Amino acid sequence: MTKSELIEAVSQKLNNFTKKDMELIVNSIFESIKDALARGEKVEIRGFGSFRVKERRERNGRNPRTGEEIKIESKKIPFFRVGKELRDRLNK
Amino acid sequence: MTKVDIVERIHENIGITKRDAAMILETVLETMKETLERGEKIKISGFGNFVVREKRERKGRNPQTGAPLTIKARRVLTFKASPVFKSAINSK
């Protein structure tokens, strides 16, 4: 399922909104999660899961082509943990 | 950030009532859960992919007692953030 298929499916369930509005709203949902994480906040969606930022430490690596040693800077990655309700539904 | 804050954000951005925003958010989440329950993956461009993975049964140990146990076959949900999401978190 892609984002446009998700928008389509939701529009069919709630037909008092236009597809255009639904598109703006669905985008706004994912944008707000992204923005919260960019601010360093955690996002908890009960029944679905939670998103937070994990930090990868700086480490030494090697350029695989030249063998030259390089420093890989620390970086942040978005991390998702499935919520209990969804985990149970996936396994029932 | 929780669902309440996401509802607030949709209300401010789009101008629909909080009640409608909450109803749409719930419908989006429920549609996503139903899709994942069917084992189908969800690709949200600019955000990331949710993929259901089948795990085989394997042997493990209770980390507290060291007692051997069997970890049953199960389905887990993984999230891989899109490059856009990752760079949003690392900029600034």
PDB file of N, CA and C in Angstrom, chain A residues 1-6 9-10 13-14 16-17 21-22 24-26 28-48 51 53 74-80 82 85-87 89-92, chain B residues 1-3 5-6 9-10 13-14 16 20-21 23-25 27-47 50 52 73-79 81 84-86 88-92:
ATOM      1  N   MET A   1       0.852  -1.197   0.000  1.00  0.00           N
ATOM      2  CA  MET A   1       0.000   0.000   0.000  1.00  0.00           C
ATOM      3  C   MET A   1       0.884   1.241   0.000  1.00  0.00           C
ATOM      4  N   THR A   2       0.585   2.158  -0.901  1.00  0.00           N
ATOM      5  CA  THR A   2       1.344   3.404  -0.967  1.00  0.00           C
ATOM      6  C   THR A   2       0.552   4.500  -0.244  1.00  0.00           C
ATOM      7  N   LYS A   3       1.160   5.681  -0.143  1.00  0.00           N
ATOM      8  CA  LYS A   3       0.461   6.776   0.528  1.00  0.00           C
ATOM      9  C   LYS A   3      -0.822   7.144  -0.222  1.00  0.00           C
ATOM     10  N   SER A   4      -0.754   7.169  -1.562  1.00  0.00           N
ATOM     11  CA  SER A   4      -1.985   7.537  -2.289  1.00  0.00           C
ATOM     12  C   SER A   4      -3.069   6.472  -2.148  1.00  0.00           C
ATOM     13  N   GLU A   5      -2.672   5.216  -2.039  1.00  0.00           N
ATOM     14  CA  GLU A   5      -3.667   4.156  -1.794  1.00  0.00           C
ATOM     15  C   GLU A   5      -4.270   4.271  -0.392  1.00  0.00           C
ATOM     16  N   LEU A   6      -3.440   4.695   0.562  1.00  0.00           N
ATOM     17  CA  LEU A   6      -3.937   4.914   1.924  1.00  0.00           C
ATOM     18  C   LEU A   6      -4.960   6.048   1.929  1.00  0.00           C
ATOM     19  N   ALA A   9      -8.160   4.796   0.397  1.00  0.00           N
ATOM     20  CA  ALA A   9      -8.898   3.897   1.301  1.00  0.00           C
ATOM     21  C   ALA A   9      -9.600   4.680   2.401  1.00  0.00           C
ATOM     22  N   VAL A  10      -8.923   5.690   2.958  1.00  0.00           N
ATOM     23  CA  VAL A  10      -9.517   6.486   4.030  1.00  0.00           C
ATOM     24  C   VAL A  10     -10.664   7.344   3.476  1.00  0.00           C
ATOM     25  N   LYS A  13     -13.828   5.411   3.300  1.00  0.00           N
ATOM     26  CA  LYS A  13     -14.486   5.165   4.579  1.00  0.00           C
ATOM     27  C   LYS A  13     -15.192   6.416   5.090  1.00  0.00           C
ATOM     28  N   LEU A  14     -14.597   7.589   4.804  1.00  0.00           N
ATOM     29  CA  LEU A  14     -15.148   8.858   5.295  1.00  0.00           C
ATOM     30  C   LEU A  14     -15.468   9.728   4.091  1.00  0.00           C
ATOM     31  N   ASN A  16     -17.336  12.288   3.596  1.00  0.00           N
ATOM     32  CA  ASN A  16     -17.695  13.708   3.688  1.00  0.00           C
ATOM     33  C   ASN A  16     -16.497  14.656   3.557  1.00  0.00           C
ATOM     34  N   PHE A  17     -15.347  14.105   3.134  1.00  0.00           N
ATOM     35  CA  PHE A  17     -14.182  14.953   2.885  1.00  0.00           C
ATOM     36  C   PHE A  17     -13.718  14.732   1.449  1.00  0.00           C
ATOM     37  N   ASP A  21      -8.603  17.346   0.369  1.00  0.00           N
ATOM     38  CA  ASP A  21      -8.499  17.604   1.805  1.00  0.00           C
ATOM     39  C   ASP A  21      -7.824  16.432   2.509  1.00  0.00           C
ATOM     40  N   MET A  22      -8.267  15.231   2.146  1.00  0.00           N
ATOM     41  CA  MET A  22      -7.730  14.033   2.783  1.00  0.00           C
ATOM     42  C   MET A  22      -6.228  13.932   2.550  1.00  0.00           C
ATOM     43  N   LEU A  24      -4.149  16.460   2.122  1.00  0.00           N
ATOM     44  CA  LEU A  24      -3.509  17.454   2.993  1.00  0.00           C
ATOM     45  C   LEU A  24      -3.438  16.952   4.429  1.00  0.00           C
ATOM     46  N   ILE A  25      -4.523  16.321   4.878  1.00  0.00           N
ATOM     47  CA  ILE A  25      -4.590  15.856   6.270  1.00  0.00           C
ATOM     48  C   ILE A  25      -3.612  14.712   6.514  1.00  0.00           C
ATOM     49  N   VAL A  26      -3.591  13.746   5.590  1.00  0.00           N
ATOM     50  CA  VAL A  26      -2.676  12.608   5.756  1.00  0.00           C
ATOM     51  C   VAL A  26      -1.219  13.095   5.723  1.00  0.00           C
ATOM     52  N   SER A  28      -0.199  15.986   6.638  1.00  0.00           N
ATOM     53  CA  SER A  28      -0.004  16.713   7.885  1.00  0.00           C
ATOM     54  C   SER A  28       0.298  15.760   9.056  1.00  0.00           C
ATOM     55  N   ILE A  29      -0.325  14.585   9.032  1.00  0.00           N
ATOM     56  CA  ILE A  29      -0.072  13.587  10.085  1.00  0.00           C
ATOM     57  C   ILE A  29       1.397  13.151  10.058  1.00  0.00           C
ATOM     58  N   PHE A  30       1.869  12.752   8.872  1.00  0.00           N
ATOM     59  CA  PHE A  30       3.247  12.267   8.796  1.00  0.00           C
ATOM     60  C   PHE A  30       4.263  13.395   8.993  1.00  0.00           C
ATOM     61  N   GLU A  31       3.919  14.607   8.522  1.00  0.00           N
ATOM     62  CA  GLU A  31       4.802  15.754   8.737  1.00  0.00           C
ATOM     63  C   GLU A  31       4.947  16.066  10.221  1.00  0.00           C
ATOM     64  N   SER A  32       3.835  15.980  10.952  1.00  0.00           N
ATOM     65  CA  SER A  32       3.912  16.345  12.369  1.00  0.00           C
ATOM     66  C   SER A  32       4.767  15.349  13.153  1.00  0.00           C
ATOM     67  N   ILE A  33       4.737  14.079  12.745  1.00  0.00           N
ATOM     68  CA  ILE A  33       5.589  13.076  13.400  1.00  0.00           C
ATOM     69  C   ILE A  33       7.059  13.381  13.093  1.00  0.00           C
ATOM     70  N   LYS A  34       7.314  13.661  11.826  1.00  0.00           N
ATOM     71  CA  LYS A  34       8.682  13.966  11.393  1.00  0.00           C
ATOM     72  C   LYS A  34       9.234  15.199  12.112  1.00  0.00           C
ATOM     73  N   ASP A  35       8.418  16.246  12.192  1.00  0.00           N
ATOM     74  CA  ASP A  35       8.847  17.482  12.859  1.00  0.00           C
ATOM     75  C   ASP A  35       9.146  17.263  14.336  1.00  0.00           C
ATOM     76  N   ALA A  36       8.289  16.475  14.998  1.00  0.00           N
ATOM     77  CA  ALA A  36       8.500  16.217  16.425  1.00  0.00           C
ATOM     78  C   ALA A  36       9.839  15.518  16.642  1.00  0.00           C
ATOM     79  N   LEU A  37      10.137  14.535  15.814  1.00  0.00           N
ATOM     80  CA  LEU A  37      11.419  13.830  15.946  1.00  0.00           C
ATOM     81  C   LEU A  37      12.601  14.745  15.631  1.00  0.00           C
ATOM     82  N   ALA A  38      12.416  15.625  14.638  1.00  0.00           N
ATOM     83  CA  ALA A  38      13.486  16.574  14.291  1.00  0.00           C
ATOM     84  C   ALA A  38      13.777  17.503  15.472  1.00  0.00           C
ATOM     85  N   ARG A  39      12.742  17.779  16.287  1.00  0.00           N
ATOM     86  CA  ARG A  39      12.938  18.598  17.496  1.00  0.00           C
ATOM     87  C   ARG A  39      13.502  17.770  18.641  1.00  0.00           C
ATOM     88  N   GLY A  40      13.660  16.475  18.424  1.00  0.00           N
ATOM     89  CA  GLY A  40      14.187  15.596  19.464  1.00  0.00           C
ATOM     90  C   GLY A  40      13.116  15.019  20.363  1.00  0.00           C
ATOM     91  N   GLU A  41      11.849  15.252  20.004  1.00  0.00           N
ATOM     92  CA  GLU A  41      10.743  14.729  20.812  1.00  0.00           C
ATOM     93  C   GLU A  41      10.430  13.292  20.452  1.00  0.00           C
ATOM     94  N   LYS A  42       9.763  12.611  21.352  1.00  0.00           N
ATOM     95  CA  LYS A  42       9.304  11.254  21.136  1.00  0.00           C
ATOM     96  C   LYS A  42       7.830  11.318  20.743  1.00  0.00           C
ATOM     97  N   VAL A  43       7.375  10.429  19.880  1.00  0.00           N
ATOM     98  CA  VAL A  43       5.971  10.417  19.475  1.00  0.00           C
ATOM     99  C   VAL A  43       5.362   9.077  19.866  1.00  0.00           C
ATOM    100  N   GLU A  44       4.310   9.126  20.680  1.00  0.00           N
ATOM    101  CA  GLU A  44       3.667   7.888  21.116  1.00  0.00           C
ATOM    102  C   GLU A  44       2.252   7.811  20.592  1.00  0.00           C
ATOM    103  N   ILE A  45       1.986   6.844  19.735  1.00  0.00           N
ATOM    104  CA  ILE A  45       0.647   6.662  19.200  1.00  0.00           C
ATOM    105  C   ILE A  45       0.086   5.372  19.773  1.00  0.00           C
ATOM    106  N   ARG A  46      -0.785   5.544  20.755  1.00  0.00           N
ATOM    107  CA  ARG A  46      -1.354   4.422  21.489  1.00  0.00           C
ATOM    108  C   ARG A  46      -2.009   3.413  20.548  1.00  0.00           C
ATOM    109  N   GLY A  47      -1.652   2.144  20.704  1.00  0.00           N
ATOM    110  CA  GLY A  47      -2.245   1.083  19.896  1.00  0.00           C
ATOM    111  C   GLY A  47      -1.514   0.838  18.586  1.00  0.00           C
ATOM    112  N   PHE A  48      -0.690   1.794  18.197  1.00  0.00           N
ATOM    113  CA  PHE A  48       0.036   1.651  16.935  1.00  0.00           C
ATOM    114  C   PHE A  48       1.532   1.446  17.191  1.00  0.00           C
ATOM    115  N   PHE A  51       7.617   6.405  18.008  1.00  0.00           N
ATOM    116  CA  PHE A  51       8.787   6.801  17.227  1.00  0.00           C
ATOM    117  C   PHE A  51       9.724   7.583  18.133  1.00  0.00           C
ATOM    118  N   VAL A  53      14.145   9.055  18.357  1.00  0.00           N
ATOM    119  CA  VAL A  53      15.420   9.208  17.677  1.00  0.00           C
ATOM    120  C   VAL A  53      16.479   8.418  18.421  1.00  0.00           C
ATOM    121  N   SER A  74      28.973  10.824  14.169  1.00  0.00           N
ATOM    122  CA  SER A  74      27.773  10.312  14.820  1.00  0.00           C
ATOM    123  C   SER A  74      26.562  10.820  14.043  1.00  0.00           C
ATOM    124  N   LYS A  75      25.513  10.017  13.995  1.00  0.00           N
ATOM    125  CA  LYS A  75      24.302  10.489  13.327  1.00  0.00           C
ATOM    126  C   LYS A  75      23.065   9.961  14.022  1.00  0.00           C
ATOM    127  N   LYS A  76      21.950  10.595  13.738  1.00  0.00           N
ATOM    128  CA  LYS A  76      20.692  10.213  14.372  1.00  0.00           C
ATOM    129  C   LYS A  76      19.833   9.447  13.381  1.00  0.00           C
ATOM    130  N   ILE A  77      19.132   8.433  13.874  1.00  0.00           N
ATOM    131  CA  ILE A  77      18.208   7.716  13.002  1.00  0.00           C
ATOM    132  C   ILE A  77      16.841   7.577  13.657  1.00  0.00           C
ATOM    133  N   PRO A  78      15.767   7.670  12.863  1.00  0.00           N
ATOM    134  CA  PRO A  78      14.432   7.480  13.418  1.00  0.00           C
ATOM    135  C   PRO A  78      14.231   5.996  13.736  1.00  0.00           C
ATOM    136  N   PHE A  79      13.625   5.732  14.869  1.00  0.00           N
ATOM    137  CA  PHE A  79      13.437   4.362  15.317  1.00  0.00           C
ATOM    138  C   PHE A  79      11.970   4.167  15.676  1.00  0.00           C
ATOM    139  N   PHE A  80      11.395   3.043  15.235  1.00  0.00           N
ATOM    140  CA  PHE A  80       9.979   2.764  15.507  1.00  0.00           C
ATOM    141  C   PHE A  80       9.859   1.497  16.324  1.00  0.00           C
ATOM    142  N   VAL A  82       6.844  -1.125  17.650  1.00  0.00           N
ATOM    143  CA  VAL A  82       5.426  -1.455  17.478  1.00  0.00           C
ATOM    144  C   VAL A  82       4.699  -1.467  18.831  1.00  0.00           C
ATOM    145  N   GLU A  85      -1.128  -3.331  20.938  1.00  0.00           N
ATOM    146  CA  GLU A  85      -2.336  -3.729  20.212  1.00  0.00           C
ATOM    147  C   GLU A  85      -1.988  -4.223  18.808  1.00  0.00           C
ATOM    148  N   LEU A  86      -1.161  -3.462  18.110  1.00  0.00           N
ATOM    149  CA  LEU A  86      -0.798  -3.847  16.737  1.00  0.00           C
ATOM    150  C   LEU A  86       0.019  -5.129  16.725  1.00  0.00           C
ATOM    151  N   ARG A  87       0.934  -5.261  17.684  1.00  0.00           N
ATOM    152  CA  ARG A  87       1.747  -6.485  17.756  1.00  0.00           C
ATOM    153  C   ARG A  87       0.857  -7.713  17.952  1.00  0.00           C
ATOM    154  N   ARG A  89      -2.332  -7.930  17.143  1.00  0.00           N
ATOM    155  CA  ARG A  89      -3.149  -8.144  15.949  1.00  0.00           C
ATOM    156  C   ARG A  89      -2.354  -8.807  14.827  1.00  0.00           C
ATOM    157  N   LEU A  90      -1.063  -8.527  14.755  1.00  0.00           N
ATOM    158  CA  LEU A  90      -0.230  -9.163  13.730  1.00  0.00           C
ATOM    159  C   LEU A  90      -0.052 -10.654  13.999  1.00  0.00           C
ATOM    160  N   ASN A  91      -0.218 -11.028  15.266  1.00  0.00           N
ATOM    161  CA  ASN A  91       0.063 -12.413  15.654  1.00  0.00           C
ATOM    162  C   ASN A  91      -1.150 -13.234  16.037  1.00  0.00           C
ATOM    163  N   LYS A  92      -2.324 -12.712  15.756  1.00  0.00           N
ATOM    164  CA  LYS A  92      -3.496 -13.503  16.186  1.00  0.00           C
ATOM    165  C   LYS A  92      -3.957 -14.477  15.098  1.00  0.00           C
TER     166      LYS A  92
ATOM    167  N   MET B   1       5.047  13.792  22.228  1.00  0.00           N
ATOM    168  CA  MET B   1       3.903  14.064  21.369  1.00  0.00           C
ATOM    169  C   MET B   1       2.991  12.831  21.339  1.00  0.00           C
ATOM    170  N   THR B   2       1.704  13.070  21.454  1.00  0.00           N
ATOM    171  CA  THR B   2       0.732  11.973  21.402  1.00  0.00           C
ATOM    172  C   THR B   2      -0.308  12.283  20.322  1.00  0.00           C
ATOM    173  N   LYS B   3      -1.318  11.420  20.233  1.00  0.00           N
ATOM    174  CA  LYS B   3      -2.376  11.621  19.239  1.00  0.00           C
ATOM    175  C   LYS B   3      -3.046  12.986  19.384  1.00  0.00           C
ATOM    176  N   ASP B   5      -1.796  15.797  20.291  1.00  0.00           N
ATOM    177  CA  ASP B   5      -0.980  16.856  19.681  1.00  0.00           C
ATOM    178  C   ASP B   5      -1.051  16.802  18.154  1.00  0.00           C
ATOM    179  N   ILE B   6      -1.143  15.585  17.611  1.00  0.00           N
ATOM    180  CA  ILE B   6      -1.256  15.453  16.149  1.00  0.00           C
ATOM    181  C   ILE B   6      -2.597  16.030  15.697  1.00  0.00           C
ATOM    182  N   ARG B   9      -2.452  19.734  15.684  1.00  0.00           N
ATOM    183  CA  ARG B   9      -1.667  20.182  14.541  1.00  0.00           C
ATOM    184  C   ARG B   9      -2.491  20.159  13.239  1.00  0.00           C
ATOM    185  N   ILE B  10      -3.273  19.098  13.031  1.00  0.00           N
ATOM    186  CA  ILE B  10      -4.124  19.023  11.829  1.00  0.00           C
ATOM    187  C   ILE B  10      -5.150  20.154  11.875  1.00  0.00           C
ATOM    188  N   ASN B  13      -3.385  23.402  11.001  1.00  0.00           N
ATOM    189  CA  ASN B  13      -2.907  23.466   9.612  1.00  0.00           C
ATOM    190  C   ASN B  13      -4.024  23.499   8.584  1.00  0.00           C
ATOM    191  N   ILE B  14      -5.047  22.695   8.796  1.00  0.00           N
ATOM    192  CA  ILE B  14      -6.057  22.509   7.754  1.00  0.00           C
ATOM    193  C   ILE B  14      -7.332  23.278   8.064  1.00  0.00           C
ATOM    194  N   ILE B  16      -9.873  22.143   9.917  1.00  0.00           N
ATOM    195  CA  ILE B  16     -11.043  21.320  10.226  1.00  0.00           C
ATOM    196  C   ILE B  16     -11.169  21.210  11.744  1.00  0.00           C
ATOM    197  N   ASP B  20     -13.254  16.220  13.813  1.00  0.00           N
ATOM    198  CA  ASP B  20     -13.024  15.615  12.500  1.00  0.00           C
ATOM    199  C   ASP B  20     -11.581  15.134  12.367  1.00  0.00           C
ATOM    200  N   ALA B  21     -10.656  15.953  12.852  1.00  0.00           N
ATOM    201  CA  ALA B  21      -9.235  15.596  12.765  1.00  0.00           C
ATOM    202  C   ALA B  21      -8.975  14.287  13.511  1.00  0.00           C
ATOM    203  N   MET B  23     -11.172  11.926  14.164  1.00  0.00           N
ATOM    204  CA  MET B  23     -11.828  10.828  13.465  1.00  0.00           C
ATOM    205  C   MET B  23     -10.974  10.363  12.274  1.00  0.00           C
ATOM    206  N   ILE B  24     -10.415  11.331  11.554  1.00  0.00           N
ATOM    207  CA  ILE B  24      -9.591  10.975  10.394  1.00  0.00           C
ATOM    208  C   ILE B  24      -8.302  10.283  10.842  1.00  0.00           C
ATOM    209  N   LEU B  25      -7.674  10.817  11.886  1.00  0.00           N
ATOM    210  CA  LEU B  25      -6.447  10.188  12.386  1.00  0.00           C
ATOM    211  C   LEU B  25      -6.712   8.731  12.768  1.00  0.00           C
ATOM    212  N   THR B  27      -9.036   6.790  11.651  1.00  0.00           N
ATOM    213  CA  THR B  27      -9.321   6.004  10.441  1.00  0.00           C
ATOM    214  C   THR B  27      -8.029   5.685   9.682  1.00  0.00           C
ATOM    215  N   VAL B  28      -7.122   6.655   9.640  1.00  0.00           N
ATOM    216  CA  VAL B  28      -5.823   6.418   8.990  1.00  0.00           C
ATOM    217  C   VAL B  28      -5.079   5.295   9.713  1.00  0.00           C
ATOM    218  N   LEU B  29      -5.023   5.390  11.048  1.00  0.00           N
ATOM    219  CA  LEU B  29      -4.297   4.392  11.829  1.00  0.00           C
ATOM    220  C   LEU B  29      -4.941   3.012  11.686  1.00  0.00           C
ATOM    221  N   GLU B  30      -6.290   2.970  11.738  1.00  0.00           N
ATOM    222  CA  GLU B  30      -6.991   1.695  11.628  1.00  0.00           C
ATOM    223  C   GLU B  30      -6.757   1.070  10.246  1.00  0.00           C
ATOM    224  N   THR B  31      -6.781   1.893   9.209  1.00  0.00           N
ATOM    225  CA  THR B  31      -6.543   1.395   7.853  1.00  0.00           C
ATOM    226  C   THR B  31      -5.123   0.833   7.736  1.00  0.00           C
ATOM    227  N   MET B  32      -4.172   1.519   8.343  1.00  0.00           N
ATOM    228  CA  MET B  32      -2.790   1.031   8.320  1.00  0.00           C
ATOM    229  C   MET B  32      -2.670  -0.298   9.071  1.00  0.00           C
ATOM    230  N   LYS B  33      -3.343  -0.400  10.220  1.00  0.00           N
ATOM    231  CA  LYS B  33      -3.292  -1.636  11.005  1.00  0.00           C
ATOM    232  C   LYS B  33      -3.905  -2.805  10.231  1.00  0.00           C
ATOM    233  N   GLU B  34      -5.044  -2.545   9.577  1.00  0.00           N
ATOM    234  CA  GLU B  34      -5.696  -3.613   8.795  1.00  0.00           C
ATOM    235  C   GLU B  34      -4.788  -4.095   7.666  1.00  0.00           C
ATOM    236  N   THR B  35      -4.109  -3.148   7.030  1.00  0.00           N
ATOM    237  CA  THR B  35      -3.218  -3.483   5.923  1.00  0.00           C
ATOM    238  C   THR B  35      -2.054  -4.344   6.412  1.00  0.00           C
ATOM    239  N   LEU B  36      -1.450  -3.931   7.522  1.00  0.00           N
ATOM    240  CA  LEU B  36      -0.309  -4.664   8.070  1.00  0.00           C
ATOM    241  C   LEU B  36      -0.737  -6.043   8.565  1.00  0.00           C
ATOM    242  N   GLU B  37      -1.948  -6.113   9.108  1.00  0.00           N
ATOM    243  CA  GLU B  37      -2.509  -7.381   9.576  1.00  0.00           C
ATOM    244  C   GLU B  37      -2.597  -8.400   8.439  1.00  0.00           C
ATOM    245  N   ARG B  38      -2.886  -7.896   7.236  1.00  0.00           N
ATOM    246  CA  ARG B  38      -2.942  -8.782   6.065  1.00  0.00           C
ATOM    247  C   ARG B  38      -1.542  -9.167   5.592  1.00  0.00           C
ATOM    248  N   GLY B  39      -0.517  -8.611   6.232  1.00  0.00           N
ATOM    249  CA  GLY B  39       0.861  -8.918   5.865  1.00  0.00           C
ATOM    250  C   GLY B  39       1.385  -8.027   4.745  1.00  0.00           C
ATOM    251  N   GLU B  40       0.573  -7.030   4.396  1.00  0.00           N
ATOM    252  CA  GLU B  40       0.948  -6.125   3.301  1.00  0.00           C
ATOM    253  C   GLU B  40       1.822  -4.997   3.838  1.00  0.00           C
ATOM    254  N   LYS B  41       2.818  -4.574   3.037  1.00  0.00           N
ATOM    255  CA  LYS B  41       3.657  -3.477   3.520  1.00  0.00           C
ATOM    256  C   LYS B  41       3.060  -2.119   3.137  1.00  0.00           C
ATOM    257  N   ILE B  42       3.489  -1.080   3.854  1.00  0.00           N
ATOM    258  CA  ILE B  42       2.989   0.268   3.594  1.00  0.00           C
ATOM    259  C   ILE B  42       4.183   1.168   3.265  1.00  0.00           C
ATOM    260  N   LYS B  43       4.087   1.849   2.132  1.00  0.00           N
ATOM    261  CA  LYS B  43       5.173   2.745   1.721  1.00  0.00           C
ATOM    262  C   LYS B  43       4.654   4.183   1.716  1.00  0.00           C
ATOM    263  N   ILE B  44       5.173   4.989   2.625  1.00  0.00           N
ATOM    264  CA  ILE B  44       4.773   6.386   2.685  1.00  0.00           C
ATOM    265  C   ILE B  44       5.940   7.222   2.159  1.00  0.00           C
ATOM    266  N   SER B  45       5.783   7.778   0.973  1.00  0.00           N
ATOM    267  CA  SER B  45       6.920   8.491   0.387  1.00  0.00           C
ATOM    268  C   SER B  45       7.263   9.715   1.223  1.00  0.00           C
ATOM    269  N   GLY B  46       8.527   9.953   1.432  1.00  0.00           N
ATOM    270  CA  GLY B  46       9.000  11.066   2.247  1.00  0.00           C
ATOM    271  C   GLY B  46       8.999  10.759   3.731  1.00  0.00           C
ATOM    272  N   PHE B  47       8.497   9.565   4.098  1.00  0.00           N
ATOM    273  CA  PHE B  47       8.430   9.196   5.506  1.00  0.00           C
ATOM    274  C   PHE B  47       9.162   7.882   5.755  1.00  0.00           C
ATOM    275  N   PHE B  50       6.753   0.579   6.258  1.00  0.00           N
ATOM    276  CA  PHE B  50       6.437  -0.356   7.334  1.00  0.00           C
ATOM    277  C   PHE B  50       6.332  -1.740   6.698  1.00  0.00           C
ATOM    278  N   VAL B  52       5.992  -6.007   7.406  1.00  0.00           N
ATOM    279  CA  VAL B  52       5.748  -7.119   8.333  1.00  0.00           C
ATOM    280  C   VAL B  52       6.694  -8.250   7.958  1.00  0.00           C
ATOM    281  N   ALA B  73       7.450 -18.988  16.375  1.00  0.00           N
ATOM    282  CA  ALA B  73       7.361 -18.249  15.122  1.00  0.00           C
ATOM    283  C   ALA B  73       6.392 -17.093  15.320  1.00  0.00           C
ATOM    284  N   ARG B  74       6.734 -15.907  14.811  1.00  0.00           N
ATOM    285  CA  ARG B  74       5.866 -14.746  15.016  1.00  0.00           C
ATOM    286  C   ARG B  74       6.084 -13.743  13.905  1.00  0.00           C
ATOM    287  N   ARG B  75       5.218 -12.746  13.891  1.00  0.00           N
ATOM    288  CA  ARG B  75       5.371 -11.685  12.905  1.00  0.00           C
ATOM    289  C   ARG B  75       5.781 -10.405  13.615  1.00  0.00           C
ATOM    290  N   VAL B  76       6.786  -9.744  13.079  1.00  0.00           N
ATOM    291  CA  VAL B  76       7.234  -8.480  13.658  1.00  0.00           C
ATOM    292  C   VAL B  76       7.100  -7.370  12.623  1.00  0.00           C
ATOM    293  N   LEU B  77       6.991  -6.158  13.113  1.00  0.00           N
ATOM    294  CA  LEU B  77       6.851  -5.020  12.225  1.00  0.00           C
ATOM    295  C   LEU B  77       8.133  -4.206  12.249  1.00  0.00           C
ATOM    296  N   THR B  78       8.688  -3.943  11.075  1.00  0.00           N
ATOM    297  CA  THR B  78       9.881  -3.100  11.023  1.00  0.00           C
ATOM    298  C   THR B  78       9.562  -1.816  10.268  1.00  0.00           C
ATOM    299  N   PHE B  79      10.246  -0.763  10.663  1.00  0.00           N
ATOM    300  CA  PHE B  79      10.080   0.523  10.001  1.00  0.00           C
ATOM    301  C   PHE B  79      11.435   0.966   9.479  1.00  0.00           C
ATOM    302  N   ALA B  81      13.073   4.254   7.845  1.00  0.00           N
ATOM    303  CA  ALA B  81      12.833   5.664   7.535  1.00  0.00           C
ATOM    304  C   ALA B  81      13.381   5.997   6.152  1.00  0.00           C
ATOM    305  N   VAL B  84      14.655  11.173   3.208  1.00  0.00           N
ATOM    306  CA  VAL B  84      14.130  12.512   3.540  1.00  0.00           C
ATOM    307  C   VAL B  84      13.941  12.656   5.055  1.00  0.00           C
ATOM    308  N   PHE B  85      13.378  11.617   5.670  1.00  0.00           N
ATOM    309  CA  PHE B  85      13.144  11.610   7.120  1.00  0.00           C
ATOM    310  C   PHE B  85      14.487  11.665   7.855  1.00  0.00           C
ATOM    311  N   LYS B  86      15.427  10.826   7.432  1.00  0.00           N
ATOM    312  CA  LYS B  86      16.735  10.792   8.096  1.00  0.00           C
ATOM    313  C   LYS B  86      17.440  12.138   8.019  1.00  0.00           C
ATOM    314  N   ALA B  88      16.033  15.050   7.659  1.00  0.00           N
ATOM    315  CA  ALA B  88      15.289  16.040   8.455  1.00  0.00           C
ATOM    316  C   ALA B  88      15.753  16.005   9.910  1.00  0.00           C
ATOM    317  N   ILE B  89      16.116  14.814  10.376  1.00  0.00           N
ATOM    318  CA  ILE B  89      16.532  14.645  11.759  1.00  0.00           C
ATOM    319  C   ILE B  89      17.977  15.073  11.987  1.00  0.00           C
ATOM    320  N   ASN B  90      18.776  14.959  10.941  1.00  0.00           N
ATOM    321  CA  ASN B  90      20.199  15.292  11.098  1.00  0.00           C
ATOM    322  C   ASN B  90      20.565  16.724  10.735  1.00  0.00           C
ATOM    323  N   SER B  91      19.629  17.437  10.066  1.00  0.00           N
ATOM    324  CA  SER B  91      19.939  18.829   9.748  1.00  0.00           C
ATOM    325  C   SER B  91      19.717  19.682  10.989  1.00  0.00           C
ATOM    326  N   LYS B  92      20.534  20.615  11.223  1.00  0.00           N
ATOM    327  CA  LYS B  92      20.647  21.580  12.323  1.00  0.00           C
ATOM    328  C   LYS B  92      21.574  21.168  13.422  1.00  0.00           C
TER     329      LYS B  92
END
